Short mmCIF file of C-alpha atoms in Angstrom, two decimals:
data_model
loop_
_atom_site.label_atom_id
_atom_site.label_comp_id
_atom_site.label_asym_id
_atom_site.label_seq_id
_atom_site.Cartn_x
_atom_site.Cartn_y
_atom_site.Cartn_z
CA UNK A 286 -105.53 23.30 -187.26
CA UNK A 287 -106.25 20.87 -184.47
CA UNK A 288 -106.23 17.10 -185.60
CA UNK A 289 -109.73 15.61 -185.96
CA UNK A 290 -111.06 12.04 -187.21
CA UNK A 291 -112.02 11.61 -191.05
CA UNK A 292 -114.46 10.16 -191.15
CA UNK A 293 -115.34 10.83 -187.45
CA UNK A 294 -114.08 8.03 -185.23
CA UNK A 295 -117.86 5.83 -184.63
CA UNK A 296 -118.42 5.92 -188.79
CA UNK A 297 -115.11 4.27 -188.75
CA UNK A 298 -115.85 2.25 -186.03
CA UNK A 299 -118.88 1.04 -187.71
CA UNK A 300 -117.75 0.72 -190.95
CA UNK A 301 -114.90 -1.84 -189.78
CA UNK A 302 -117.58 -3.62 -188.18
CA UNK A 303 -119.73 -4.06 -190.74
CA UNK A 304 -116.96 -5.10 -193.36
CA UNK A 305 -116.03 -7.75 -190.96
CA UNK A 306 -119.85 -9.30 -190.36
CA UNK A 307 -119.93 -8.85 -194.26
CA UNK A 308 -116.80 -10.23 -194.96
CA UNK A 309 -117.75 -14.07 -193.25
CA UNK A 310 -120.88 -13.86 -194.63
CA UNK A 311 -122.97 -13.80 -191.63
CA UNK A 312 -126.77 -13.73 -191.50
CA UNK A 313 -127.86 -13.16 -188.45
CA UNK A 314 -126.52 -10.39 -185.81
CA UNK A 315 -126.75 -9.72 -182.37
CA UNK A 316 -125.15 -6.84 -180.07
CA UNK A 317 -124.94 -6.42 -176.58
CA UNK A 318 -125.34 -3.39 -175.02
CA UNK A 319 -126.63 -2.07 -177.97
CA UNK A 320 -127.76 1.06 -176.30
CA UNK A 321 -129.59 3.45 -179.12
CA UNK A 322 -129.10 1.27 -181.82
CA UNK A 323 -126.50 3.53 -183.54
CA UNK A 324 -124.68 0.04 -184.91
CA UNK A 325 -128.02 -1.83 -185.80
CA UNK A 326 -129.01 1.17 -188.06
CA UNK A 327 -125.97 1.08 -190.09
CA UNK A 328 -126.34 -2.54 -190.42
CA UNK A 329 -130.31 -2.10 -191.57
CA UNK A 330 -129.04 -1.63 -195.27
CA UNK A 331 -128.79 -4.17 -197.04
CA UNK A 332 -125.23 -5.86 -197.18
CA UNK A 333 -122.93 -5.27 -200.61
CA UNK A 334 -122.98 -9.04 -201.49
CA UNK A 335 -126.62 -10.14 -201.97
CA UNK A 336 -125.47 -13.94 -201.67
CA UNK A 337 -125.33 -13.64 -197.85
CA UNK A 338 -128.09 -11.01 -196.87
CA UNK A 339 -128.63 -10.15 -193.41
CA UNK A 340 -131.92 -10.99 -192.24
CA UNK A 341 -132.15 -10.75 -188.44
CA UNK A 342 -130.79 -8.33 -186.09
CA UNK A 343 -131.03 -8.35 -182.34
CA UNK A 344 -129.86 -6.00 -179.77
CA UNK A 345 -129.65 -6.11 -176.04
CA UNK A 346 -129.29 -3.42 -173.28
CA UNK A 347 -130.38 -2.67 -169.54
CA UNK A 348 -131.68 0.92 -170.64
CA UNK A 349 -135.40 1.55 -171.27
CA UNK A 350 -134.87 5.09 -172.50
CA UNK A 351 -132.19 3.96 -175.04
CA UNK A 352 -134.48 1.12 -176.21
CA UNK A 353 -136.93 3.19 -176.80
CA UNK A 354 -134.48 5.14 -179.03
CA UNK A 355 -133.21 2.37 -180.40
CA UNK A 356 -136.75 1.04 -181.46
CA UNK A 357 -137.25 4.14 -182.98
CA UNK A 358 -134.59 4.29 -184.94
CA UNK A 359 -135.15 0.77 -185.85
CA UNK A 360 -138.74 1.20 -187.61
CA UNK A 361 -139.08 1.09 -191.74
CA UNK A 362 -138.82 4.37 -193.02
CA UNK A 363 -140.69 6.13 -196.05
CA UNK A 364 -138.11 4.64 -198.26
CA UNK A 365 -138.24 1.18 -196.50
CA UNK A 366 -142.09 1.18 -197.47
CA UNK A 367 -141.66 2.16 -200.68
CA UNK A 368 -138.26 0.49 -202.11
CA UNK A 369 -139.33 -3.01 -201.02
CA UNK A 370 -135.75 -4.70 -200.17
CA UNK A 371 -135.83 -8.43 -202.03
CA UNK A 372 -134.74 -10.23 -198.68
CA UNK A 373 -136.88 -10.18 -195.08
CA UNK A 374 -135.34 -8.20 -191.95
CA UNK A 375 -136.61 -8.87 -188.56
CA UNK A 376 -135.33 -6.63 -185.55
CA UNK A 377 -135.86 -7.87 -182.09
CA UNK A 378 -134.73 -5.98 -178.73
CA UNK A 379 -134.30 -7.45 -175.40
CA UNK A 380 -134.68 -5.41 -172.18
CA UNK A 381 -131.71 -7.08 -169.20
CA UNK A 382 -128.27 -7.79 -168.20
CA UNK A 383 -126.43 -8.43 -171.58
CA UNK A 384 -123.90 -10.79 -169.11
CA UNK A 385 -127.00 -13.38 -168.92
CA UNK A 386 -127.50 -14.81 -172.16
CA UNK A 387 -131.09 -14.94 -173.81
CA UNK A 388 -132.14 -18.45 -173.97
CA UNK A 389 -132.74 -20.16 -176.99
CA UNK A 390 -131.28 -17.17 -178.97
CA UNK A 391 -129.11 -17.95 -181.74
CA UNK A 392 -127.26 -16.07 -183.91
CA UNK A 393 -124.09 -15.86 -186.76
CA UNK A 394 -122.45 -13.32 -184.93
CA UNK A 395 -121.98 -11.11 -181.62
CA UNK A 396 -120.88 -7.26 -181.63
CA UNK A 397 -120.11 -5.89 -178.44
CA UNK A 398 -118.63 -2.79 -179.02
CA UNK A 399 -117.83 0.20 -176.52
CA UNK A 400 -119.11 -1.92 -173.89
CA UNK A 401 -116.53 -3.67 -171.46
CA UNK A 402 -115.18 -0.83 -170.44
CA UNK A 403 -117.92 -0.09 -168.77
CA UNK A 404 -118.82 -2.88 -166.76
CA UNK A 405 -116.66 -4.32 -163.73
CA UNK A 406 -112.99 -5.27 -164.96
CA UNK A 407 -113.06 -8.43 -162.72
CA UNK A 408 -116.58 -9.44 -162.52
CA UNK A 409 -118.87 -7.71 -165.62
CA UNK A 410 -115.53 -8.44 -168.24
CA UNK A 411 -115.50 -12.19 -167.55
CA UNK A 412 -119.25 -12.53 -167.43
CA UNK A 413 -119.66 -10.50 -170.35
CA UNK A 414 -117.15 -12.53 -172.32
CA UNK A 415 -118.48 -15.75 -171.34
CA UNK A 416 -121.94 -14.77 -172.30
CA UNK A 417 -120.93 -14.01 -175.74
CA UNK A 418 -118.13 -16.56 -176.35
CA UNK A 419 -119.45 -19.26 -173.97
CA UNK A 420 -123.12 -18.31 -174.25
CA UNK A 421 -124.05 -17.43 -177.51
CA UNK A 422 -120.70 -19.36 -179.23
CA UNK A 423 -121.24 -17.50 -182.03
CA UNK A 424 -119.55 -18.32 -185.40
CA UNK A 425 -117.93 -14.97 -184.84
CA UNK A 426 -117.57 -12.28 -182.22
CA UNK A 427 -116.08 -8.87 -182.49
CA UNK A 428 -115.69 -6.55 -179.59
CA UNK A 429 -113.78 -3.22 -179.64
CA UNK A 430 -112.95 -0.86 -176.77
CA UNK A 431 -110.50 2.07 -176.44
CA UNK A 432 -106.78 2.11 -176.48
CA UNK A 433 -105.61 3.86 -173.22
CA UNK A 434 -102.30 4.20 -175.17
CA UNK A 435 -103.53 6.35 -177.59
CA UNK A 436 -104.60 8.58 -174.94
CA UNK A 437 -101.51 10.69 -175.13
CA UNK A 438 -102.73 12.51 -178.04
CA UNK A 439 -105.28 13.50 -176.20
CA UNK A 440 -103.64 16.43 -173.58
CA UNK A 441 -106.46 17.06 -171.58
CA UNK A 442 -106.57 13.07 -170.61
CA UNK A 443 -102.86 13.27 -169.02
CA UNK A 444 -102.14 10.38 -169.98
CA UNK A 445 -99.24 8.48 -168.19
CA UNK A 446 -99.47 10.55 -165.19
CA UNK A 447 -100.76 11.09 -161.70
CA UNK A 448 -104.01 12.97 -163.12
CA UNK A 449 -104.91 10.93 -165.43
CA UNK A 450 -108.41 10.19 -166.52
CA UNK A 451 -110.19 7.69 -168.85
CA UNK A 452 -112.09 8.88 -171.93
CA UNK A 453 -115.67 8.82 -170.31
CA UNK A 454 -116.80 8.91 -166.70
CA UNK A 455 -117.96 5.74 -166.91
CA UNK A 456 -115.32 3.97 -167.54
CA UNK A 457 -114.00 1.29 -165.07
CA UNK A 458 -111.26 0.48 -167.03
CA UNK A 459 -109.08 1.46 -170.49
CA UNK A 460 -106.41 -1.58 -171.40
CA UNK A 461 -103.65 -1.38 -172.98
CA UNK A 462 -102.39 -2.75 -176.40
CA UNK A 463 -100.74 -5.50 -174.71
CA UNK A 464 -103.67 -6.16 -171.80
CA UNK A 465 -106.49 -6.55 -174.67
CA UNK A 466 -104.42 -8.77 -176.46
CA UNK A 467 -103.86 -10.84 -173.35
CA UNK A 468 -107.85 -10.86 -172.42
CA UNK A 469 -108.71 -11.62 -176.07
CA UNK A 470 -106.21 -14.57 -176.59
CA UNK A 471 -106.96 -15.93 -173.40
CA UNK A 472 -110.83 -15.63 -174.46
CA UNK A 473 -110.25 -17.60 -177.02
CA UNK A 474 -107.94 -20.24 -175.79
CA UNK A 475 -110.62 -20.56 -173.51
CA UNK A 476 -114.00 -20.81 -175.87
CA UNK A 477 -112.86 -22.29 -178.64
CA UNK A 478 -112.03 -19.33 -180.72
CA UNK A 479 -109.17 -17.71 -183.04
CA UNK A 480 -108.79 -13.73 -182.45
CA UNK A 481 -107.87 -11.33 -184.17
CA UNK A 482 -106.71 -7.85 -183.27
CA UNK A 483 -107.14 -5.12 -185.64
CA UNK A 484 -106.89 -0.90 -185.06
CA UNK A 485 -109.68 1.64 -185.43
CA UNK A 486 -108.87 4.93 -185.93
CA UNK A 487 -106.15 5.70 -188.23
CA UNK A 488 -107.50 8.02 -190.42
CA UNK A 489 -106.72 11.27 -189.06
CA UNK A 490 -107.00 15.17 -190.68
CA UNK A 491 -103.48 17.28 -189.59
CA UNK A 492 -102.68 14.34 -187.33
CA UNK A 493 -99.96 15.11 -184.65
CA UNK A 494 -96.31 13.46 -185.81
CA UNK A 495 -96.23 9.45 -185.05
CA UNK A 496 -99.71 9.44 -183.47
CA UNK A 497 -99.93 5.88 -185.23
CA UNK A 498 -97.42 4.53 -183.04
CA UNK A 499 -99.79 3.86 -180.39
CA UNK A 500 -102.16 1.92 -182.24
CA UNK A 501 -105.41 2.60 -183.42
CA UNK A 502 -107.65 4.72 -181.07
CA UNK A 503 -110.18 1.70 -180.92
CA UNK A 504 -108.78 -1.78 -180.65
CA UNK A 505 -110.74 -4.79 -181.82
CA UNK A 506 -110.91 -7.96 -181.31
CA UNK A 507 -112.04 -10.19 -184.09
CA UNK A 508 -113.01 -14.05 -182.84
CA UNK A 509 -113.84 -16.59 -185.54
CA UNK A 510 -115.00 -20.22 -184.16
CA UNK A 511 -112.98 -22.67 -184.67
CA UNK A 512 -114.39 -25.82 -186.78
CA UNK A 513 -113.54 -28.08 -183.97
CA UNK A 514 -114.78 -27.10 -180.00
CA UNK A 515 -114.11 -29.27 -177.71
CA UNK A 516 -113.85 -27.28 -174.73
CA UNK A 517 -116.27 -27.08 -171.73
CA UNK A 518 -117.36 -23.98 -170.39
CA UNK A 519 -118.01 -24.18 -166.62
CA UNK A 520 -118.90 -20.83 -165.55
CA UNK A 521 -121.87 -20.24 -163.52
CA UNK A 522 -124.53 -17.94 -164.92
CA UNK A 523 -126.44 -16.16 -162.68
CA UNK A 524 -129.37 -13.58 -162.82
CA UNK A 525 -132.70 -12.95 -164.93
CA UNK A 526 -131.92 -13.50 -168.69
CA UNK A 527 -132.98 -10.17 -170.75
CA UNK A 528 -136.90 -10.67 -172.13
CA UNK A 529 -137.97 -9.29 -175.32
CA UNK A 530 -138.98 -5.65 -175.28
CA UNK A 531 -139.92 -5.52 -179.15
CA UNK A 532 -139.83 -6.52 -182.44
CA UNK A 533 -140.02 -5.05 -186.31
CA UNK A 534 -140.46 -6.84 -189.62
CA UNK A 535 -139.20 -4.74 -192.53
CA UNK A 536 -141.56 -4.47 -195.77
CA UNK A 537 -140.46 -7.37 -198.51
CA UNK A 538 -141.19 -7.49 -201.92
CA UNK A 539 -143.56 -10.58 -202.49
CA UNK A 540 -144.59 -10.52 -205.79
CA UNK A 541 -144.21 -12.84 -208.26
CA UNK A 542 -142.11 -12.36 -210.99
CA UNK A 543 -143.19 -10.54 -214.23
CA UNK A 544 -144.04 -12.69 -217.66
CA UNK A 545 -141.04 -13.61 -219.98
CA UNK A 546 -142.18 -11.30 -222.48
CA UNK A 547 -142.52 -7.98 -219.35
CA UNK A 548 -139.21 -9.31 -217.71
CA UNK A 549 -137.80 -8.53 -221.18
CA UNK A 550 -138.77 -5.83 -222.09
CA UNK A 551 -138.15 -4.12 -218.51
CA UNK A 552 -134.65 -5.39 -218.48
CA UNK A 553 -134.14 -3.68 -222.08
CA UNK A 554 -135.73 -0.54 -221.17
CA UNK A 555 -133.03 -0.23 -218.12
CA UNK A 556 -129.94 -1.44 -219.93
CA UNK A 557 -130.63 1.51 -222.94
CA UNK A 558 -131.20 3.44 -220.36
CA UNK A 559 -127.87 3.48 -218.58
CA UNK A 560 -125.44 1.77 -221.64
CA UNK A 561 -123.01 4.11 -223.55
CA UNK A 562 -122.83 5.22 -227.16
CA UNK A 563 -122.23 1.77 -228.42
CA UNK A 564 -124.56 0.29 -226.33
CA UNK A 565 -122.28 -1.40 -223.65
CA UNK A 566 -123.16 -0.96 -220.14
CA UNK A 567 -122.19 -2.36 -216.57
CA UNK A 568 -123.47 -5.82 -215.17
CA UNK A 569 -123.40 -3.91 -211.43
CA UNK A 570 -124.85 -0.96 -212.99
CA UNK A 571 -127.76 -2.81 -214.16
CA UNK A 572 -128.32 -4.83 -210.75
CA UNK A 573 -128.02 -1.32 -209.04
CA UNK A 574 -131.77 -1.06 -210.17
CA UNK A 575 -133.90 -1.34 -207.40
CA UNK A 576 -136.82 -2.90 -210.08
CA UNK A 577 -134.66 -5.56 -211.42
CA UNK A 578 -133.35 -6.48 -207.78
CA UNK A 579 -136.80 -6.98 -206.84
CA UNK A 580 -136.97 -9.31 -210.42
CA UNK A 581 -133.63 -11.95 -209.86
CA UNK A 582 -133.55 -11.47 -206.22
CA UNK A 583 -129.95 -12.43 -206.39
CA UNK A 584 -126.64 -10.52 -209.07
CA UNK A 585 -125.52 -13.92 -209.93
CA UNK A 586 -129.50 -14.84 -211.47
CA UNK A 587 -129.32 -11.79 -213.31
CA UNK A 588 -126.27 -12.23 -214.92
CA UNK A 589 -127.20 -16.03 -215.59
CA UNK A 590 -130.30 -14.73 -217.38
CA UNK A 591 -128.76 -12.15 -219.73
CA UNK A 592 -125.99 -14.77 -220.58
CA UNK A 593 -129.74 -16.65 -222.33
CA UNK A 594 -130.61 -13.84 -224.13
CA UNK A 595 -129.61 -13.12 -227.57
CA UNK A 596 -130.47 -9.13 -226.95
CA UNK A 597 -126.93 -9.20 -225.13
CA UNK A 598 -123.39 -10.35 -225.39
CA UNK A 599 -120.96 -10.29 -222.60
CA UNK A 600 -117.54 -8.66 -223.37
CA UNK A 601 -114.42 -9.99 -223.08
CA UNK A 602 -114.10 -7.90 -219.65
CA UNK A 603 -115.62 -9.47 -216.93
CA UNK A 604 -119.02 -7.66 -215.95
CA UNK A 605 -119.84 -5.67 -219.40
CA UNK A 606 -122.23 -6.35 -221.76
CA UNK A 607 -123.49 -4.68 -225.27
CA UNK A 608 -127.24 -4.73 -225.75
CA UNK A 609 -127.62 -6.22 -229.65
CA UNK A 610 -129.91 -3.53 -231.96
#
């Protein structure tokens, strides 16, 4: 069988960059180029730890078609209007150059991914890096882009010789392993920045013998700001600065919370309902609940509450509790 992706090759790609905004805890997100708004969909649900919810997104690109998409894609659902998420989400899209930086527009984090290949190598790379590095200065940055190395496992590329050709048509450039570590630690001696470079793409069904040697099929950069910036950036910014092209507020549950006496007995009726035999169930089991989420807002309330209430006793292993009959 030929070798294929699992899971395909953008899931992976998204699901490393969503870890990574998840993992430093960042609440607000913006990505340039952002085309149809494949990546801002995937970030739409809600993030695994509740303590640091995302609450804004914001995407950029020069296409009105894919906007349109992407705005689309963007709007509440059925389920959005009927699960009320506990936190607010606001969506905002900007029509323009993503190298000119929106004014006034700050965020936690930039994504710029499957982008810079596609712009200028000597002109749109630098501009686009300064706008998100020296623009935005985000608290962190992640950009990915293919690895032209990796291209060898793909025959029909010809990689490594006269007829070679990049992955897409539109591609002005592919680096290297050893180029995209030189633009991305130069980046961030430049802006401030420690980088990070991390491989996408690993995961492979019948995989052809040492394909890993080349590195991940996607390379990404990972920039975290540091504490301490003292460096001026100097670089001229030129052109109309994208405008906004349109917006969405997600449906929030606003209502206040439910008596002592209903908060009990709602939080009893879902704890019998998913506990064992002898009555023990999961803390994350019970927080799963859309109902109670919309009750505590937050895992760490709920578990602060049950810890009150003689109807349960936590067990010696962290997260279980036994509801008392």
């Amino acid at each position: 069988m030929e070798p294929y992706f699992f899971p395909a090759l953008w899931e992976q790609r998204r699901i490393c960059i969503a870890r990574t905004l998840y993992e430093h805890h960042v609440h607000s997100v913006l990505e340039v180029g952002c085309g149809e708004g494949n990546v801002l969909s995937f970030l739409v649900s809600q993030s695994p730890n509740d303590e640091h919810p995302i609450t804004r997104l914001c995407g950029i690109d020069i296409n009105n078609a894919a906007l349109d998409l992407a705005y689309e894609r963007l709007q509440p659902n059925d389920d959005d209007k009927r699960d009320l998420r506990v936190d607010p989400l606001s969506v905002q899209l900007f029509h323009g150059d993503a190298s000119v930086p929106v004014p006034d527009l700050s965020v936690d984090a930039v994504v710029c991914t499957e982008v810079i290949e596609h712009v200028d190598e000597h002109v749109g790379a630098p501009a686009l890096t300064h706008a998100v590095l020296g623009g935005y200065n985000p608290l962190l940055a992640v950009f990915t882009t293919p690895n032209a190395e990796f291209n060898v496992n793909f025959p029909g590329l010809a990689y490594g010789t006269p007829d070679a050709r990049f992955r897409d048509d539109d591609h002005k450039f592919e680096w290297t392993r050893e180029q995209f570590r030189s633009w991305a630690e130069g980046a961030a001696d430049k802006y401030g920045y420690t980088v990070e470079i991390r491989g996408i793409g690993l995961s492979m069904r019948n995989p052809i013998a040492g394909f890993d040697s080349y590195g991940g099929c996607t390379q990404m950069a990972v920039f975290t700001r540091n504490a301490v910036d003292s460096t001026t950036h100097s670089d001229v910014v030129t052109g109309s600065p994208p405008r906004l092209y349109a917006s969405t507020e997600y449906p929030v549950f606003t209502q206040p919370q439910l008596s002592s006496i209903a908060l009990q007995k709602l939080v009893r009726k879902f704890a019998l309902d998913i506990c064992n035999t002898q009555h023990i169930f999961q803390l994350d089991d019970l927080w799963d609940i859309l109902e109670i989420k919309q009750q505590f807002k937050r895992c760490r309330a709920l578990e602060k509450w049950l810890d009150t209430q003689a109807t349960y006793s936590a067990s010696q292993s962290s997260g279980l509790y036994t509801v008392n009959t």
